[in-house]
């Protein structure tokens, strides 16, 4: 699909024939490249959050769990159920390889 008018590349190529313009362009290039990397990175981060909202929820869960682990009562309760969790984890892993235990 073509657009009417002159393309940016055509204008840029024409301007780059001017030594003063070219010198200033090259002087500013690193700054604009850094800005472009920031913009691209932000777009990718935003895209990842919209494509994978579960990652945001996982992050929230990790924050919640971290807060809970700081709580003495929670740690005691967690330690009391840890043996059951170990059995569940072992059975899940065994099921994955076809060796479920009773």
PDB file of N, CA and C in Angstrom:
ATOM      1  N   UNK A   1       0.850  -1.169   0.000  1.00  0.00           N
ATOM      2  CA  UNK A   1       0.000   0.000   0.000  1.00  0.00           C
ATOM      3  C   UNK A   1       0.899   1.236   0.000  1.00  0.00           C
ATOM      4  N   UNK A   2       0.787   2.066  -1.011  1.00  0.00           N
ATOM      5  CA  UNK A   2       1.631   3.252  -1.071  1.00  0.00           C
ATOM      6  C   UNK A   2       0.867   4.470  -0.594  1.00  0.00           C
ATOM      7  N   UNK A   3       1.626   5.413  -0.060  1.00  0.00           N
ATOM      8  CA  UNK A   3       1.037   6.657   0.421  1.00  0.00           C
ATOM      9  C   UNK A   3       1.546   7.795  -0.454  1.00  0.00           C
ATOM     10  N   UNK A   4       0.729   8.795  -0.600  1.00  0.00           N
ATOM     11  CA  UNK A   4       1.128   9.946  -1.389  1.00  0.00           C
ATOM     12  C   UNK A   4       2.170  10.747  -0.622  1.00  0.00           C
ATOM     13  N   UNK A   5       3.033  11.423  -1.323  1.00  0.00           N
ATOM     14  CA  UNK A   5       4.034  12.257  -0.679  1.00  0.00           C
ATOM     15  C   UNK A   5       5.416  11.657  -0.766  1.00  0.00           C
ATOM     16  N   UNK A   6       6.333  12.300  -0.053  1.00  0.00           N
ATOM     17  CA  UNK A   6       7.733  11.874  -0.065  1.00  0.00           C
ATOM     18  C   UNK A   6       8.000  11.048   1.188  1.00  0.00           C
ATOM     19  N   UNK A   7       8.722   9.971   1.022  1.00  0.00           N
ATOM     20  CA  UNK A   7       9.015   9.117   2.177  1.00  0.00           C
ATOM     21  C   UNK A   7      10.074   9.760   3.067  1.00  0.00           C
ATOM     22  N   UNK A   8      10.093   9.353   4.295  1.00  0.00           N
ATOM     23  CA  UNK A   8      11.084   9.833   5.258  1.00  0.00           C
ATOM     24  C   UNK A   8      12.491   9.527   4.763  1.00  0.00           C
ATOM     25  N   UNK A   9      12.674   8.323   4.246  1.00  0.00           N
ATOM     26  CA  UNK A   9      14.005   7.919   3.779  1.00  0.00           C
ATOM     27  C   UNK A   9      14.500   8.829   2.655  1.00  0.00           C
ATOM     28  N   UNK A  10      13.600   9.229   1.766  1.00  0.00           N
ATOM     29  CA  UNK A  10      13.981  10.128   0.674  1.00  0.00           C
ATOM     30  C   UNK A  10      14.430  11.475   1.219  1.00  0.00           C
ATOM     31  N   UNK A  11      13.659  12.011   2.174  1.00  0.00           N
ATOM     32  CA  UNK A  11      14.009  13.296   2.785  1.00  0.00           C
ATOM     33  C   UNK A  11      15.323  13.173   3.540  1.00  0.00           C
ATOM     34  N   UNK A  12      15.470  12.092   4.309  1.00  0.00           N
ATOM     35  CA  UNK A  12      16.689  11.884   5.087  1.00  0.00           C
ATOM     36  C   UNK A  12      17.898  11.789   4.161  1.00  0.00           C
ATOM     37  N   UNK A  13      17.790  10.988   3.106  1.00  0.00           N
ATOM     38  CA  UNK A  13      18.911  10.839   2.167  1.00  0.00           C
ATOM     39  C   UNK A  13      19.308  12.187   1.570  1.00  0.00           C
ATOM     40  N   UNK A  14      18.322  12.997   1.247  1.00  0.00           N
ATOM     41  CA  UNK A  14      18.595  14.318   0.697  1.00  0.00           C
ATOM     42  C   UNK A  14      19.307  15.195   1.729  1.00  0.00           C
ATOM     43  N   UNK A  15      18.822  15.174   2.971  1.00  0.00           N
ATOM     44  CA  UNK A  15      19.430  15.989   4.023  1.00  0.00           C
ATOM     45  C   UNK A  15      20.836  15.520   4.380  1.00  0.00           C
ATOM     46  N   UNK A  16      21.097  14.228   4.263  1.00  0.00           N
ATOM     47  CA  UNK A  16      22.403  13.687   4.626  1.00  0.00           C
ATOM     48  C   UNK A  16      23.506  14.146   3.665  1.00  0.00           C
ATOM     49  N   UNK A  17      23.143  14.749   2.554  1.00  0.00           N
ATOM     50  CA  UNK A  17      24.156  15.302   1.651  1.00  0.00           C
ATOM     51  C   UNK A  17      24.737  16.600   2.195  1.00  0.00           C
ATOM     52  N   UNK A  18      24.032  17.207   3.173  1.00  0.00           N
ATOM     53  CA  UNK A  18      24.506  18.430   3.826  1.00  0.00           C
ATOM     54  C   UNK A  18      25.426  18.016   4.979  1.00  0.00           C
ATOM     55  N   UNK A  19      26.712  18.398   4.895  1.00  0.00           N
ATOM     56  CA  UNK A  19      27.695  17.982   5.895  1.00  0.00           C
ATOM     57  C   UNK A  19      27.323  18.428   7.315  1.00  0.00           C
ATOM     58  N   UNK A  20      26.813  19.639   7.461  1.00  0.00           N
ATOM     59  CA  UNK A  20      26.436  20.144   8.795  1.00  0.00           C
ATOM     60  C   UNK A  20      25.277  19.313   9.378  1.00  0.00           C
ATOM     61  N   UNK A  21      24.290  19.016   8.539  1.00  0.00           N
ATOM     62  CA  UNK A  21      23.167  18.181   8.989  1.00  0.00           C
ATOM     63  C   UNK A  21      23.664  16.788   9.355  1.00  0.00           C
ATOM     64  N   UNK A  22      24.497  16.206   8.487  1.00  0.00           N
ATOM     65  CA  UNK A  22      24.994  14.859   8.714  1.00  0.00           C
ATOM     66  C   UNK A  22      25.794  14.786  10.022  1.00  0.00           C
ATOM     67  N   UNK A  23      26.623  15.792  10.280  1.00  0.00           N
ATOM     68  CA  UNK A  23      27.414  15.829  11.513  1.00  0.00           C
ATOM     69  C   UNK A  23      26.508  15.874  12.743  1.00  0.00           C
ATOM     70  N   UNK A  24      25.491  16.707  12.711  1.00  0.00           N
ATOM     71  CA  UNK A  24      24.552  16.822  13.842  1.00  0.00           C
ATOM     72  C   UNK A  24      23.739  15.531  13.998  1.00  0.00           C
ATOM     73  N   UNK A  25      23.353  14.957  12.878  1.00  0.00           N
ATOM     74  CA  UNK A  25      22.600  13.696  12.910  1.00  0.00           C
ATOM     75  C   UNK A  25      23.428  12.603  13.586  1.00  0.00           C
ATOM     76  N   UNK A  26      24.680  12.496  13.202  1.00  0.00           N
ATOM     77  CA  UNK A  26      25.557  11.475  13.779  1.00  0.00           C
ATOM     78  C   UNK A  26      25.839  11.762  15.254  1.00  0.00           C
ATOM     79  N   UNK A  27      25.938  13.025  15.632  1.00  0.00           N
ATOM     80  CA  UNK A  27      26.173  13.386  17.021  1.00  0.00           C
ATOM     81  C   UNK A  27      24.992  12.970  17.899  1.00  0.00           C
ATOM     82  N   UNK A  28      23.777  13.115  17.377  1.00  0.00           N
ATOM     83  CA  UNK A  28      22.569  12.803  18.146  1.00  0.00           C
ATOM     84  C   UNK A  28      22.121  11.347  18.024  1.00  0.00           C
ATOM     85  N   UNK A  29      22.696  10.602  17.097  1.00  0.00           N
ATOM     86  CA  UNK A  29      22.273   9.220  16.844  1.00  0.00           C
ATOM     87  C   UNK A  29      22.250   8.351  18.113  1.00  0.00           C
ATOM     88  N   UNK A  30      23.306   8.324  18.945  1.00  0.00           N
ATOM     89  CA  UNK A  30      23.275   7.453  20.125  1.00  0.00           C
ATOM     90  C   UNK A  30      22.114   7.766  21.082  1.00  0.00           C
ATOM     91  N   UNK A  31      21.817   9.045  21.225  1.00  0.00           N
ATOM     92  CA  UNK A  31      20.704   9.441  22.102  1.00  0.00           C
ATOM     93  C   UNK A  31      19.375   8.908  21.567  1.00  0.00           C
ATOM     94  N   UNK A  32      19.148   9.067  20.290  1.00  0.00           N
ATOM     95  CA  UNK A  32      17.888   8.601  19.711  1.00  0.00           C
ATOM     96  C   UNK A  32      17.810   7.072  19.635  1.00  0.00           C
ATOM     97  N   UNK A  33      18.943   6.425  19.454  1.00  0.00           N
ATOM     98  CA  UNK A  33      18.943   4.964  19.483  1.00  0.00           C
ATOM     99  C   UNK A  33      18.592   4.458  20.884  1.00  0.00           C
ATOM    100  N   UNK A  34      19.123   5.139  21.909  1.00  0.00           N
ATOM    101  CA  UNK A  34      18.795   4.758  23.289  1.00  0.00           C
ATOM    102  C   UNK A  34      17.305   4.959  23.555  1.00  0.00           C
ATOM    103  N   UNK A  35      16.771   6.068  23.088  1.00  0.00           N
ATOM    104  CA  UNK A  35      15.334   6.337  23.254  1.00  0.00           C
ATOM    105  C   UNK A  35      14.520   5.257  22.549  1.00  0.00           C
ATOM    106  N   UNK A  36      14.943   4.869  21.346  1.00  0.00           N
ATOM    107  CA  UNK A  36      14.226   3.837  20.597  1.00  0.00           C
ATOM    108  C   UNK A  36      14.264   2.505  21.332  1.00  0.00           C
ATOM    109  N   UNK A  37      15.410   2.168  21.937  1.00  0.00           N
ATOM    110  CA  UNK A  37      15.503   0.915  22.703  1.00  0.00           C
ATOM    111  C   UNK A  37      14.564   0.945  23.907  1.00  0.00           C
ATOM    112  N   UNK A  38      14.460   2.088  24.568  1.00  0.00           N
ATOM    113  CA  UNK A  38      13.548   2.220  25.711  1.00  0.00           C
ATOM    114  C   UNK A  38      12.106   2.039  25.260  1.00  0.00           C
ATOM    115  N   UNK A  39      11.745   2.685  24.159  1.00  0.00           N
ATOM    116  CA  UNK A  39      10.375   2.580  23.634  1.00  0.00           C
ATOM    117  C   UNK A  39      10.076   1.132  23.247  1.00  0.00           C
ATOM    118  N   UNK A  40      10.998   0.496  22.551  1.00  0.00           N
ATOM    119  CA  UNK A  40      10.801  -0.890  22.129  1.00  0.00           C
ATOM    120  C   UNK A  40      10.668  -1.806  23.340  1.00  0.00           C
ATOM    121  N   UNK A  41      11.521  -1.606  24.326  1.00  0.00           N
ATOM    122  CA  UNK A  41      11.469  -2.421  25.543  1.00  0.00           C
ATOM    123  C   UNK A  41      10.133  -2.243  26.258  1.00  0.00           C
ATOM    124  N   UNK A  42       9.659  -1.019  26.353  1.00  0.00           N
ATOM    125  CA  UNK A  42       8.380  -0.741  27.021  1.00  0.00           C
ATOM    126  C   UNK A  42       7.231  -1.378  26.247  1.00  0.00           C
ATOM    127  N   UNK A  43       7.278  -1.305  24.918  1.00  0.00           N
ATOM    128  CA  UNK A  43       6.236  -1.943  24.109  1.00  0.00           C
ATOM    129  C   UNK A  43       6.225  -3.442  24.328  1.00  0.00           C
ATOM    130  N   UNK A  44       7.410  -4.050  24.357  1.00  0.00           N
ATOM    131  CA  UNK A  44       7.505  -5.500  24.565  1.00  0.00           C
ATOM    132  C   UNK A  44       6.992  -5.888  25.950  1.00  0.00           C
ATOM    133  N   UNK A  45       7.336  -5.079  26.969  1.00  0.00           N
ATOM    134  CA  UNK A  45       6.875  -5.359  28.329  1.00  0.00           C
ATOM    135  C   UNK A  45       5.358  -5.251  28.403  1.00  0.00           C
ATOM    136  N   UNK A  46       4.807  -4.225  27.800  1.00  0.00           N
ATOM    137  CA  UNK A  46       3.362  -4.038  27.787  1.00  0.00           C
ATOM    138  C   UNK A  46       2.691  -5.176  27.034  1.00  0.00           C
ATOM    139  N   UNK A  47       3.266  -5.573  25.912  1.00  0.00           N
ATOM    140  CA  UNK A  47       2.722  -6.675  25.129  1.00  0.00           C
ATOM    141  C   UNK A  47       2.740  -7.961  25.947  1.00  0.00           C
ATOM    142  N   UNK A  48       3.834  -8.211  26.650  1.00  0.00           N
ATOM    143  CA  UNK A  48       3.927  -9.420  27.470  1.00  0.00           C
ATOM    144  C   UNK A  48       2.849  -9.422  28.549  1.00  0.00           C
ATOM    145  N   UNK A  49       2.581  -8.267  29.135  1.00  0.00           N
ATOM    146  CA  UNK A  49       1.558  -8.202  30.179  1.00  0.00           C
ATOM    147  C   UNK A  49       0.170  -8.437  29.606  1.00  0.00           C
ATOM    148  N   UNK A  50      -0.078  -7.960  28.381  1.00  0.00           N
ATOM    149  CA  UNK A  50      -1.408  -8.155  27.807  1.00  0.00           C
ATOM    150  C   UNK A  50      -1.566  -9.557  27.252  1.00  0.00           C
ATOM    151  N   UNK A  51      -0.474 -10.146  26.736  1.00  0.00           N
ATOM    152  CA  UNK A  51      -0.556 -11.495  26.198  1.00  0.00           C
ATOM    153  C   UNK A  51      -0.529 -12.551  27.288  1.00  0.00           C
ATOM    154  N   UNK A  52       0.132 -12.245  28.389  1.00  0.00           N
ATOM    155  CA  UNK A  52       0.301 -13.221  29.457  1.00  0.00           C
ATOM    156  C   UNK A  52      -0.129 -12.635  30.798  1.00  0.00           C
ATOM    157  N   UNK A  53      -1.427 -12.354  30.950  1.00  0.00           N
ATOM    158  CA  UNK A  53      -1.874 -11.748  32.206  1.00  0.00           C
ATOM    159  C   UNK A  53      -1.616 -12.648  33.402  1.00  0.00           C
ATOM    160  N   UNK A  54      -1.486 -13.954  33.164  1.00  0.00           N
ATOM    161  CA  UNK A  54      -1.215 -14.850  34.279  1.00  0.00           C
ATOM    162  C   UNK A  54       0.146 -14.556  34.902  1.00  0.00           C
ATOM    163  N   UNK A  55       1.068 -13.978  34.129  1.00  0.00           N
ATOM    164  CA  UNK A  55       2.366 -13.608  34.684  1.00  0.00           C
ATOM    165  C   UNK A  55       2.196 -12.511  35.729  1.00  0.00           C
ATOM    166  N   UNK A  56       1.304 -11.583  35.458  1.00  0.00           N
ATOM    167  CA  UNK A  56       1.025 -10.517  36.423  1.00  0.00           C
ATOM    168  C   UNK A  56       0.401 -11.118  37.674  1.00  0.00           C
ATOM    169  N   UNK A  57      -0.536 -12.052  37.490  1.00  0.00           N
ATOM    170  CA  UNK A  57      -1.159 -12.697  38.646  1.00  0.00           C
ATOM    171  C   UNK A  57      -0.130 -13.496  39.436  1.00  0.00           C
ATOM    172  N   UNK A  58       0.788 -14.164  38.745  1.00  0.00           N
ATOM    173  CA  UNK A  58       1.824 -14.925  39.426  1.00  0.00           C
ATOM    174  C   UNK A  58       2.709 -13.994  40.247  1.00  0.00           C
ATOM    175  N   UNK A  59       3.024 -12.853  39.692  1.00  0.00           N
ATOM    176  CA  UNK A  59       3.826 -11.872  40.416  1.00  0.00           C
ATOM    177  C   UNK A  59       3.090 -11.403  41.673  1.00  0.00           C
ATOM    178  N   UNK A  60       1.791 -11.156  41.532  1.00  0.00           N
ATOM    179  CA  UNK A  60       0.991 -10.746  42.685  1.00  0.00           C
ATOM    180  C   UNK A  60       0.953 -11.863  43.727  1.00  0.00           C
ATOM    181  N   UNK A  61       0.826 -13.114  43.274  1.00  0.00           N
ATOM    182  CA  UNK A  61       0.811 -14.244  44.196  1.00  0.00           C
ATOM    183  C   UNK A  61       2.144 -14.357  44.924  1.00  0.00           C
ATOM    184  N   UNK A  62       3.247 -14.173  44.206  1.00  0.00           N
ATOM    185  CA  UNK A  62       4.558 -14.247  44.836  1.00  0.00           C
ATOM    186  C   UNK A  62       4.713 -13.158  45.895  1.00  0.00           C
ATOM    187  N   UNK A  63       4.222 -11.955  45.588  1.00  0.00           N
ATOM    188  CA  UNK A  63       4.260 -10.878  46.579  1.00  0.00           C
ATOM    189  C   UNK A  63       3.438 -11.246  47.806  1.00  0.00           C
ATOM    190  N   UNK A  64       2.248 -11.813  47.570  1.00  0.00           N
ATOM    191  CA  UNK A  64       1.378 -12.230  48.672  1.00  0.00           C
ATOM    192  C   UNK A  64       2.062 -13.314  49.507  1.00  0.00           C
ATOM    193  N   UNK A  65       2.630 -14.296  48.829  1.00  0.00           N
ATOM    194  CA  UNK A  65       3.288 -15.388  49.542  1.00  0.00           C
ATOM    195  C   UNK A  65       4.465 -14.864  50.365  1.00  0.00           C
ATOM    196  N   UNK A  66       5.206 -13.943  49.806  1.00  0.00           N
ATOM    197  CA  UNK A  66       6.333 -13.359  50.536  1.00  0.00           C
ATOM    198  C   UNK A  66       5.847 -12.682  51.809  1.00  0.00           C
ATOM    199  N   UNK A  67       4.751 -11.941  51.712  1.00  0.00           N
ATOM    200  CA  UNK A  67       4.173 -11.296  52.897  1.00  0.00           C
ATOM    201  C   UNK A  67       3.751 -12.337  53.923  1.00  0.00           C
ATOM    202  N   UNK A  68       3.114 -13.403  53.444  1.00  0.00           N
ATOM    203  CA  UNK A  68       2.637 -14.443  54.355  1.00  0.00           C
ATOM    204  C   UNK A  68       3.787 -15.150  55.055  1.00  0.00           C
ATOM    205  N   UNK A  69       4.882 -15.381  54.333  1.00  0.00           N
ATOM    206  CA  UNK A  69       6.018 -16.075  54.927  1.00  0.00           C
ATOM    207  C   UNK A  69       6.675 -15.258  56.042  1.00  0.00           C
ATOM    208  N   UNK A  70       6.407 -13.980  56.053  1.00  0.00           N
ATOM    209  CA  UNK A  70       6.923 -13.133  57.126  1.00  0.00           C
ATOM    210  C   UNK A  70       6.078 -13.261  58.395  1.00  0.00           C
ATOM    211  N   UNK A  71       4.892 -13.820  58.261  1.00  0.00           N
ATOM    212  CA  UNK A  71       3.969 -13.957  59.382  1.00  0.00           C
ATOM    213  C   UNK A  71       4.263 -15.258  60.139  1.00  0.00           C
ATOM    214  N   UNK A  72       4.521 -15.155  61.435  1.00  0.00           N
ATOM    215  CA  UNK A  72       4.868 -16.309  62.273  1.00  0.00           C
ATOM    216  C   UNK A  72       3.794 -17.390  62.253  1.00  0.00           C
ATOM    217  N   UNK A  73       2.506 -17.007  62.383  1.00  0.00           N
ATOM    218  CA  UNK A  73       1.418 -17.993  62.398  1.00  0.00           C
ATOM    219  C   UNK A  73       1.346 -18.751  61.071  1.00  0.00           C
ATOM    220  N   UNK A  74       1.498 -18.036  59.993  1.00  0.00           N
ATOM    221  CA  UNK A  74       1.465 -18.690  58.690  1.00  0.00           C
ATOM    222  C   UNK A  74       2.597 -19.698  58.559  1.00  0.00           C
ATOM    223  N   UNK A  75       3.799 -19.325  58.990  1.00  0.00           N
ATOM    224  CA  UNK A  75       4.941 -20.235  58.897  1.00  0.00           C
ATOM    225  C   UNK A  75       4.706 -21.508  59.698  1.00  0.00           C
ATOM    226  N   UNK A  76       4.121 -21.372  60.902  1.00  0.00           N
ATOM    227  CA  UNK A  76       3.810 -22.562  61.715  1.00  0.00           C
ATOM    228  C   UNK A  76       2.807 -23.454  60.989  1.00  0.00           C
ATOM    229  N   UNK A  77       1.760 -22.833  60.443  1.00  0.00           N
ATOM    230  CA  UNK A  77       0.733 -23.608  59.736  1.00  0.00           C
ATOM    231  C   UNK A  77       1.324 -24.272  58.492  1.00  0.00           C
ATOM    232  N   UNK A  78       2.145 -23.554  57.774  1.00  0.00           N
ATOM    233  CA  UNK A  78       2.775 -24.100  56.575  1.00  0.00           C
ATOM    234  C   UNK A  78       3.638 -25.300  56.929  1.00  0.00           C
ATOM    235  N   UNK A  79       4.413 -25.185  58.005  1.00  0.00           N
ATOM    236  CA  UNK A  79       5.265 -26.314  58.427  1.00  0.00           C
ATOM    237  C   UNK A  79       4.418 -27.527  58.802  1.00  0.00           C
ATOM    238  N   UNK A  80       3.230 -27.290  59.344  1.00  0.00           N
ATOM    239  CA  UNK A  80       2.380 -28.421  59.743  1.00  0.00           C
ATOM    240  C   UNK A  80       1.807 -29.162  58.536  1.00  0.00           C
ATOM    241  N   UNK A  81       1.630 -28.478  57.422  1.00  0.00           N
ATOM    242  CA  UNK A  81       1.081 -29.160  56.231  1.00  0.00           C
ATOM    243  C   UNK A  81       2.173 -29.577  55.252  1.00  0.00           C
ATOM    244  N   UNK A  82       3.411 -29.223  55.530  1.00  0.00           N
ATOM    245  CA  UNK A  82       4.509 -29.544  54.621  1.00  0.00           C
ATOM    246  C   UNK A  82       4.609 -31.037  54.319  1.00  0.00           C
ATOM    247  N   UNK A  83       4.465 -31.950  55.309  1.00  0.00           N
ATOM    248  CA  UNK A  83       4.540 -33.386  54.968  1.00  0.00           C
ATOM    249  C   UNK A  83       3.481 -33.805  53.948  1.00  0.00           C
ATOM    250  N   UNK A  84       2.256 -33.290  54.074  1.00  0.00           N
ATOM    251  CA  UNK A  84       1.213 -33.622  53.102  1.00  0.00           C
ATOM    252  C   UNK A  84       1.566 -33.080  51.716  1.00  0.00           C
ATOM    253  N   UNK A  85       2.118 -31.883  51.684  1.00  0.00           N
ATOM    254  CA  UNK A  85       2.517 -31.299  50.403  1.00  0.00           C
ATOM    255  C   UNK A  85       3.620 -32.121  49.750  1.00  0.00           C
ATOM    256  N   UNK A  86       4.531 -32.660  50.569  1.00  0.00           N
ATOM    257  CA  UNK A  86       5.598 -33.501  50.031  1.00  0.00           C
ATOM    258  C   UNK A  86       5.035 -34.765  49.387  1.00  0.00           C
ATOM    259  N   UNK A  87       4.019 -35.366  50.018  1.00  0.00           N
ATOM    260  CA  UNK A  87       3.388 -36.566  49.462  1.00  0.00           C
ATOM    261  C   UNK A  87       2.690 -36.229  48.144  1.00  0.00           C
ATOM    262  N   UNK A  88       1.963 -35.126  48.139  1.00  0.00           N
ATOM    263  CA  UNK A  88       1.266 -34.700  46.911  1.00  0.00           C
ATOM    264  C   UNK A  88       2.282 -34.456  45.801  1.00  0.00           C
ATOM    265  N   UNK A  89       3.369 -33.751  46.115  1.00  0.00           N
ATOM    266  CA  UNK A  89       4.397 -33.457  45.118  1.00  0.00           C
ATOM    267  C   UNK A  89       5.014 -34.755  44.595  1.00  0.00           C
ATOM    268  N   UNK A  90       5.321 -35.676  45.496  1.00  0.00           N
ATOM    269  CA  UNK A  90       5.923 -36.951  45.075  1.00  0.00           C
ATOM    270  C   UNK A  90       4.970 -37.733  44.175  1.00  0.00           C
ATOM    271  N   UNK A  91       3.680 -37.774  44.531  1.00  0.00           N
ATOM    272  CA  UNK A  91       2.700 -38.488  43.707  1.00  0.00           C
ATOM    273  C   UNK A  91       2.530 -37.828  42.348  1.00  0.00           C
ATOM    274  N   UNK A  92       2.561 -36.513  42.321  1.00  0.00           N
ATOM    275  CA  UNK A  92       2.433 -35.792  41.054  1.00  0.00           C
ATOM    276  C   UNK A  92       3.618 -36.093  40.155  1.00  0.00           C
ATOM    277  N   UNK A  93       4.815 -36.060  40.732  1.00  0.00           N
ATOM    278  CA  UNK A  93       6.008 -36.361  39.948  1.00  0.00           C
ATOM    279  C   UNK A  93       5.998 -37.822  39.488  1.00  0.00           C
ATOM    280  N   UNK A  94       5.570 -38.719  40.369  1.00  0.00           N
ATOM    281  CA  UNK A  94       5.510 -40.138  40.004  1.00  0.00           C
ATOM    282  C   UNK A  94       4.482 -40.364  38.908  1.00  0.00           C
ATOM    283  N   UNK A  95       3.356 -39.655  39.001  1.00  0.00           N
ATOM    284  CA  UNK A  95       2.320 -39.795  37.972  1.00  0.00           C
ATOM    285  C   UNK A  95       2.863 -39.364  36.612  1.00  0.00           C
ATOM    286  N   UNK A  96       3.672 -38.304  36.619  1.00  0.00           N
ATOM    287  CA  UNK A  96       4.263 -37.826  35.372  1.00  0.00           C
ATOM    288  C   UNK A  96       5.140 -38.880  34.718  1.00  0.00           C
ATOM    289  N   UNK A  97       5.763 -39.738  35.538  1.00  0.00           N
ATOM    290  CA  UNK A  97       6.620 -40.779  34.953  1.00  0.00           C
ATOM    291  C   UNK A  97       5.974 -42.165  35.066  1.00  0.00           C
ATOM    292  N   UNK A  98       4.716 -42.216  35.532  1.00  0.00           N
ATOM    293  CA  UNK A  98       3.958 -43.457  35.551  1.00  0.00           C
ATOM    294  C   UNK A  98       4.215 -44.362  36.727  1.00  0.00           C
ATOM    295  N   UNK A  99       4.602 -43.818  37.896  1.00  0.00           N
ATOM    296  CA  UNK A  99       4.907 -44.648  39.064  1.00  0.00           C
ATOM    297  C   UNK A  99       4.188 -44.113  40.301  1.00  0.00           C
ATOM    298  N   UNK A 100       2.877 -44.039  40.283  1.00  0.00           N
ATOM    299  CA  UNK A 100       2.112 -43.507  41.404  1.00  0.00           C
ATOM    300  C   UNK A 100       2.210 -44.455  42.591  1.00  0.00           C
ATOM    301  N   UNK A 101       2.439 -43.849  43.788  1.00  0.00           N
ATOM    302  CA  UNK A 101       2.489 -44.644  45.026  1.00  0.00           C
ATOM    303  C   UNK A 101       1.229 -44.415  45.829  1.00  0.00           C
ATOM    304  N   UNK A 102       0.926 -45.339  46.739  1.00  0.00           N
ATOM    305  CA  UNK A 102      -0.275 -45.202  47.557  1.00  0.00           C
ATOM    306  C   UNK A 102       0.039 -44.535  48.857  1.00  0.00           C
TER     307      UNK A 102
END
